[in-house]
Amino acid sequence: MDDMTLRAERLCAETTEDIVVFAIGMRINRFWKLWKWLPVAREMPKMLKEQEADPSIGLLSTRFMFGFRNIGVLQLWRSTDDLNAYAHSTGRLHLDAWKRFNARIGTSGDVGIWHETYSVPKKGIESIFVNMPPYGLGVAGELCPARGDRASAAKRLQRRSGGS
């Protein structure tokens, strides 16, 4: 989905619409119970492949996040309606994966899962990318040179909110 060509310059991203930030992941609570957390970890790559194969579902960008016990994904979506439609669709992988998690893990404490959803109005969106390939908002929106009224975070936010 992403063009990984390095852009050796100072850029910001602009979007014409509101955007949804969706963070989702799992926490391995009991490392020794490989048979519990490994199947959970294997679900996400399949869902991501499904999401990236169909741009019409509204996914704009995906990035992995890794920590000692945590594996997560940060996504940008076109709307909460698109995100919810994917999550609840009987023709997609997520709903069955969620049912399997509840049947196999439930509230046993072996594996934790989490998600957070933020609906962000376009006037509150600001970004900077220096010496980066298109990333995050730079994939979801349009990359622009970060100079003039786009030179600082304060100026970019002021510009977006229509202030002077």
PDB file of C-alpha atoms in Angstrom:
ATOM      1  CA  MET A   1       0.000   0.000   0.000  1.00  0.00           C
ATOM      2  CA  ASP A   2       2.767   2.474   0.894  1.00  0.00           C
ATOM      3  CA  ASP A   3       5.424   3.931  -1.424  1.00  0.00           C
ATOM      4  CA  MET A   4       8.642   3.519   0.578  1.00  0.00           C
ATOM      5  CA  THR A   5      10.701   5.974  -1.507  1.00  0.00           C
ATOM      6  CA  LEU A   6      12.683   8.264   0.794  1.00  0.00           C
ATOM      7  CA  ARG A   7      11.752  11.931   0.472  1.00  0.00           C
ATOM      8  CA  ALA A   8      14.849  13.904   1.590  1.00  0.00           C
ATOM      9  CA  GLU A   9      12.952  17.078   2.401  1.00  0.00           C
ATOM     10  CA  ARG A  10      10.676  18.643   5.017  1.00  0.00           C
ATOM     11  CA  LEU A  11       7.012  17.841   4.306  1.00  0.00           C
ATOM     12  CA  CYS A  12       3.642  17.914   5.988  1.00  0.00           C
ATOM     13  CA  ALA A  13       0.448  16.102   5.083  1.00  0.00           C
ATOM     14  CA  GLU A  14      -2.939  17.656   4.505  1.00  0.00           C
ATOM     15  CA  THR A  15      -6.292  15.953   4.386  1.00  0.00           C
ATOM     16  CA  THR A  16      -9.507  17.310   2.939  1.00  0.00           C
ATOM     17  CA  GLU A  17     -11.723  15.275   5.266  1.00  0.00           C
ATOM     18  CA  ASP A  18     -11.900  14.269   8.907  1.00  0.00           C
ATOM     19  CA  ILE A  19      -9.931  11.128   9.693  1.00  0.00           C
ATOM     20  CA  VAL A  20     -10.216   8.194  12.090  1.00  0.00           C
ATOM     21  CA  VAL A  21      -7.168   6.979  13.995  1.00  0.00           C
ATOM     22  CA  PHE A  22      -7.539   3.365  15.064  1.00  0.00           C
ATOM     23  CA  ALA A  23      -4.982   1.665  17.290  1.00  0.00           C
ATOM     24  CA  ILE A  24      -5.371  -2.061  17.926  1.00  0.00           C
ATOM     25  CA  GLY A  25      -3.182  -4.723  19.405  1.00  0.00           C
ATOM     26  CA  MET A  26      -2.523  -7.611  21.711  1.00  0.00           C
ATOM     27  CA  ARG A  27      -0.516  -8.076  24.895  1.00  0.00           C
ATOM     28  CA  ILE A  28       1.132 -11.385  25.684  1.00  0.00           C
ATOM     29  CA  ASN A  29       0.405 -11.861  29.389  1.00  0.00           C
ATOM     30  CA  ARG A  30       1.726 -15.421  29.745  1.00  0.00           C
ATOM     31  CA  PHE A  31       4.663 -16.043  27.401  1.00  0.00           C
ATOM     32  CA  TRP A  32       4.821 -19.752  28.193  1.00  0.00           C
ATOM     33  CA  LYS A  33       1.290 -20.275  26.833  1.00  0.00           C
ATOM     34  CA  LEU A  34       2.402 -20.121  23.215  1.00  0.00           C
ATOM     35  CA  TRP A  35      -0.623 -22.174  22.135  1.00  0.00           C
ATOM     36  CA  LYS A  36      -2.858 -19.353  23.429  1.00  0.00           C
ATOM     37  CA  TRP A  37      -1.205 -16.178  22.108  1.00  0.00           C
ATOM     38  CA  LEU A  38       0.325 -17.412  18.832  1.00  0.00           C
ATOM     39  CA  PRO A  39      -3.060 -18.051  17.152  1.00  0.00           C
ATOM     40  CA  VAL A  40      -4.169 -14.567  18.220  1.00  0.00           C
ATOM     41  CA  ALA A  41      -0.978 -13.035  16.776  1.00  0.00           C
ATOM     42  CA  ARG A  42      -1.544 -14.859  13.476  1.00  0.00           C
ATOM     43  CA  GLU A  43      -5.004 -13.326  12.956  1.00  0.00           C
ATOM     44  CA  MET A  44      -3.925  -9.713  12.353  1.00  0.00           C
ATOM     45  CA  PRO A  45      -1.667 -10.196   9.290  1.00  0.00           C
ATOM     46  CA  LYS A  46      -4.517 -11.961   7.488  1.00  0.00           C
ATOM     47  CA  MET A  47      -6.922  -9.132   8.288  1.00  0.00           C
ATOM     48  CA  LEU A  48      -4.392  -6.500   7.187  1.00  0.00           C
ATOM     49  CA  LYS A  49      -3.870  -8.298   3.888  1.00  0.00           C
ATOM     50  CA  GLU A  50      -7.637  -8.398   3.379  1.00  0.00           C
ATOM     51  CA  GLN A  51      -7.951  -4.678   4.210  1.00  0.00           C
ATOM     52  CA  GLU A  52      -5.124  -3.620   1.898  1.00  0.00           C
ATOM     53  CA  ALA A  53      -6.537  -5.687  -0.981  1.00  0.00           C
ATOM     54  CA  ASP A  54      -9.779  -3.676  -1.036  1.00  0.00           C
ATOM     55  CA  PRO A  55      -9.309   0.136  -0.961  1.00  0.00           C
ATOM     56  CA  SER A  56     -13.094   0.616  -0.999  1.00  0.00           C
ATOM     57  CA  ILE A  57     -13.355  -0.398   2.674  1.00  0.00           C
ATOM     58  CA  GLY A  58     -11.826   2.935   3.756  1.00  0.00           C
ATOM     59  CA  LEU A  59      -8.439   1.983   5.207  1.00  0.00           C
ATOM     60  CA  LEU A  60      -5.928   4.754   4.428  1.00  0.00           C
ATOM     61  CA  SER A  61      -2.702   3.724   6.185  1.00  0.00           C
ATOM     62  CA  THR A  62      -1.270   1.002   8.449  1.00  0.00           C
ATOM     63  CA  ARG A  63       1.843   0.883  10.658  1.00  0.00           C
ATOM     64  CA  PHE A  64       3.026  -1.773  13.098  1.00  0.00           C
ATOM     65  CA  MET A  65       4.012  -1.035  16.698  1.00  0.00           C
ATOM     66  CA  PHE A  66       6.119  -3.461  18.715  1.00  0.00           C
ATOM     67  CA  GLY A  67       6.974  -3.567  22.400  1.00  0.00           C
ATOM     68  CA  PHE A  68       8.216  -6.200  24.832  1.00  0.00           C
ATOM     69  CA  ARG A  69       4.811  -7.801  25.418  1.00  0.00           C
ATOM     70  CA  ASN A  70       2.780  -5.839  22.883  1.00  0.00           C
ATOM     71  CA  ILE A  71       2.123  -6.111  19.173  1.00  0.00           C
ATOM     72  CA  GLY A  72      -0.013  -3.362  17.732  1.00  0.00           C
ATOM     73  CA  VAL A  73      -1.151  -1.643  14.600  1.00  0.00           C
ATOM     74  CA  LEU A  74      -1.864   2.037  14.071  1.00  0.00           C
ATOM     75  CA  GLN A  75      -4.317   2.635  11.252  1.00  0.00           C
ATOM     76  CA  LEU A  76      -5.919   5.640   9.617  1.00  0.00           C
ATOM     77  CA  TRP A  77      -9.449   5.149   8.305  1.00  0.00           C
ATOM     78  CA  ARG A  78     -11.680   7.324   6.171  1.00  0.00           C
ATOM     79  CA  SER A  79     -14.562   7.204   8.706  1.00  0.00           C
ATOM     80  CA  THR A  80     -15.913   5.433  11.770  1.00  0.00           C
ATOM     81  CA  ASP A  81     -18.706   4.110   9.538  1.00  0.00           C
ATOM     82  CA  ASP A  82     -16.109   2.397   7.319  1.00  0.00           C
ATOM     83  CA  LEU A  83     -14.234   0.997  10.330  1.00  0.00           C
ATOM     84  CA  ASN A  84     -17.423  -0.335  11.937  1.00  0.00           C
ATOM     85  CA  ALA A  85     -18.664  -1.783   8.659  1.00  0.00           C
ATOM     86  CA  TYR A  86     -15.426  -3.762   8.333  1.00  0.00           C
ATOM     87  CA  ALA A  87     -15.500  -4.896  11.971  1.00  0.00           C
ATOM     88  CA  HIS A  88     -19.092  -6.170  11.799  1.00  0.00           C
ATOM     89  CA  SER A  89     -19.198  -7.553   8.256  1.00  0.00           C
ATOM     90  CA  THR A  90     -20.039 -11.238   8.060  1.00  0.00           C
ATOM     91  CA  GLY A  91     -18.115 -11.420   4.778  1.00  0.00           C
ATOM     92  CA  ARG A  92     -14.797 -10.291   6.334  1.00  0.00           C
ATOM     93  CA  LEU A  93     -12.213 -11.961   8.597  1.00  0.00           C
ATOM     94  CA  HIS A  94     -12.579  -9.769  11.705  1.00  0.00           C
ATOM     95  CA  LEU A  95     -15.910 -11.009  13.037  1.00  0.00           C
ATOM     96  CA  ASP A  96     -14.874 -14.675  12.984  1.00  0.00           C
ATOM     97  CA  ALA A  97     -11.485 -13.817  14.540  1.00  0.00           C
ATOM     98  CA  TRP A  98     -13.286 -11.970  17.353  1.00  0.00           C
ATOM     99  CA  LYS A  99     -15.564 -14.981  17.939  1.00  0.00           C
ATOM    100  CA  ARG A 100     -12.539 -17.334  18.043  1.00  0.00           C
ATOM    101  CA  PHE A 101     -10.775 -15.074  20.550  1.00  0.00           C
ATOM    102  CA  ASN A 102     -13.788 -15.069  22.845  1.00  0.00           C
ATOM    103  CA  ALA A 103     -14.184 -18.856  22.575  1.00  0.00           C
ATOM    104  CA  ARG A 104     -10.472 -19.704  23.088  1.00  0.00           C
ATOM    105  CA  ILE A 105      -9.287 -16.933  25.425  1.00  0.00           C
ATOM    106  CA  GLY A 106     -12.248 -14.965  26.731  1.00  0.00           C
ATOM    107  CA  THR A 107     -11.299 -13.399  30.068  1.00  0.00           C
ATOM    108  CA  SER A 108      -8.723 -16.052  31.063  1.00  0.00           C
ATOM    109  CA  GLY A 109      -5.965 -13.448  31.310  1.00  0.00           C
ATOM    110  CA  ASP A 110      -3.593 -15.354  28.992  1.00  0.00           C
ATOM    111  CA  VAL A 111      -3.713 -12.808  26.167  1.00  0.00           C
ATOM    112  CA  GLY A 112      -4.952  -9.246  26.253  1.00  0.00           C
ATOM    113  CA  ILE A 113      -6.410  -7.377  23.317  1.00  0.00           C
ATOM    114  CA  TRP A 114      -7.176  -3.699  23.043  1.00  0.00           C
ATOM    115  CA  HIS A 115      -8.226  -1.008  20.630  1.00  0.00           C
ATOM    116  CA  GLU A 116      -8.726   2.741  20.683  1.00  0.00           C
ATOM    117  CA  THR A 117     -10.598   4.843  18.135  1.00  0.00           C
ATOM    118  CA  TYR A 118     -10.182   8.588  17.667  1.00  0.00           C
ATOM    119  CA  SER A 119     -12.329  10.580  15.285  1.00  0.00           C
ATOM    120  CA  VAL A 120     -10.241  13.627  14.357  1.00  0.00           C
ATOM    121  CA  PRO A 121     -11.702  16.683  12.627  1.00  0.00           C
ATOM    122  CA  LYS A 122      -9.622  17.890   9.683  1.00  0.00           C
ATOM    123  CA  LYS A 123      -8.989  21.244  11.385  1.00  0.00           C
ATOM    124  CA  GLY A 124      -7.184  19.409  14.228  1.00  0.00           C
ATOM    125  CA  ILE A 125      -4.790  17.424  12.043  1.00  0.00           C
ATOM    126  CA  GLU A 126      -1.117  18.394  11.828  1.00  0.00           C
ATOM    127  CA  SER A 127       2.006  16.486  10.815  1.00  0.00           C
ATOM    128  CA  ILE A 128       5.664  16.798   9.892  1.00  0.00           C
ATOM    129  CA  PHE A 129       7.903  14.390   7.976  1.00  0.00           C
ATOM    130  CA  VAL A 130      11.621  15.021   7.485  1.00  0.00           C
ATOM    131  CA  ASN A 131      13.745  12.605   5.447  1.00  0.00           C
ATOM    132  CA  MET A 132      10.959  10.022   5.422  1.00  0.00           C
ATOM    133  CA  PRO A 133       9.131   7.953   2.872  1.00  0.00           C
ATOM    134  CA  PRO A 134       5.376   8.618   2.866  1.00  0.00           C
ATOM    135  CA  TYR A 135       4.209   7.538   6.315  1.00  0.00           C
ATOM    136  CA  GLY A 136       0.931   7.653   8.259  1.00  0.00           C
ATOM    137  CA  LEU A 137      -0.856  10.867   7.322  1.00  0.00           C
ATOM    138  CA  GLY A 138       1.642  11.204   4.476  1.00  0.00           C
ATOM    139  CA  VAL A 139       0.026   8.123   2.934  1.00  0.00           C
ATOM    140  CA  ALA A 140      -3.531   9.069   3.861  1.00  0.00           C
ATOM    141  CA  GLY A 141      -3.341  12.691   2.719  1.00  0.00           C
ATOM    142  CA  GLU A 142      -1.427  14.897   0.323  1.00  0.00           C
ATOM    143  CA  LEU A 143       2.241  15.685   1.051  1.00  0.00           C
ATOM    144  CA  CYS A 144       3.137  19.383   0.841  1.00  0.00           C
ATOM    145  CA  PRO A 145       6.391  21.304   1.441  1.00  0.00           C
ATOM    146  CA  ALA A 146       6.559  22.412   5.094  1.00  0.00           C
ATOM    147  CA  ARG A 147       7.382  26.066   4.589  1.00  0.00           C
ATOM    148  CA  GLY A 148       5.593  29.415   4.738  1.00  0.00           C
ATOM    149  CA  ASP A 149       2.259  28.949   6.493  1.00  0.00           C
ATOM    150  CA  ARG A 150       3.135  25.250   6.863  1.00  0.00           C
ATOM    151  CA  ALA A 151       6.568  25.861   8.479  1.00  0.00           C
ATOM    152  CA  SER A 152       5.649  25.061  12.114  1.00  0.00           C
ATOM    153  CA  ALA A 153       3.097  22.946  13.941  1.00  0.00           C
ATOM    154  CA  ALA A 154       1.377  26.066  15.263  1.00  0.00           C
ATOM    155  CA  LYS A 155       1.170  27.577  11.763  1.00  0.00           C
ATOM    156  CA  ARG A 156      -0.112  24.321  10.261  1.00  0.00           C
ATOM    157  CA  LEU A 157      -2.864  24.045  12.887  1.00  0.00           C
ATOM    158  CA  GLN A 158      -3.753  27.712  12.542  1.00  0.00           C
ATOM    159  CA  ARG A 159      -3.945  27.301   8.771  1.00  0.00           C
ATOM    160  CA  ARG A 160      -6.202  24.250   9.143  1.00  0.00           C
ATOM    161  CA  SER A 161      -8.572  25.957  11.583  1.00  0.00           C
ATOM    162  CA  GLY A 162      -8.917  29.013   9.342  1.00  0.00           C
ATOM    163  CA  GLY A 163      -7.243  31.332  11.886  1.00  0.00           C
ATOM    164  CA  SER A 164      -5.026  34.264  11.004  1.00  0.00           C
TER     165      SER A 164
END
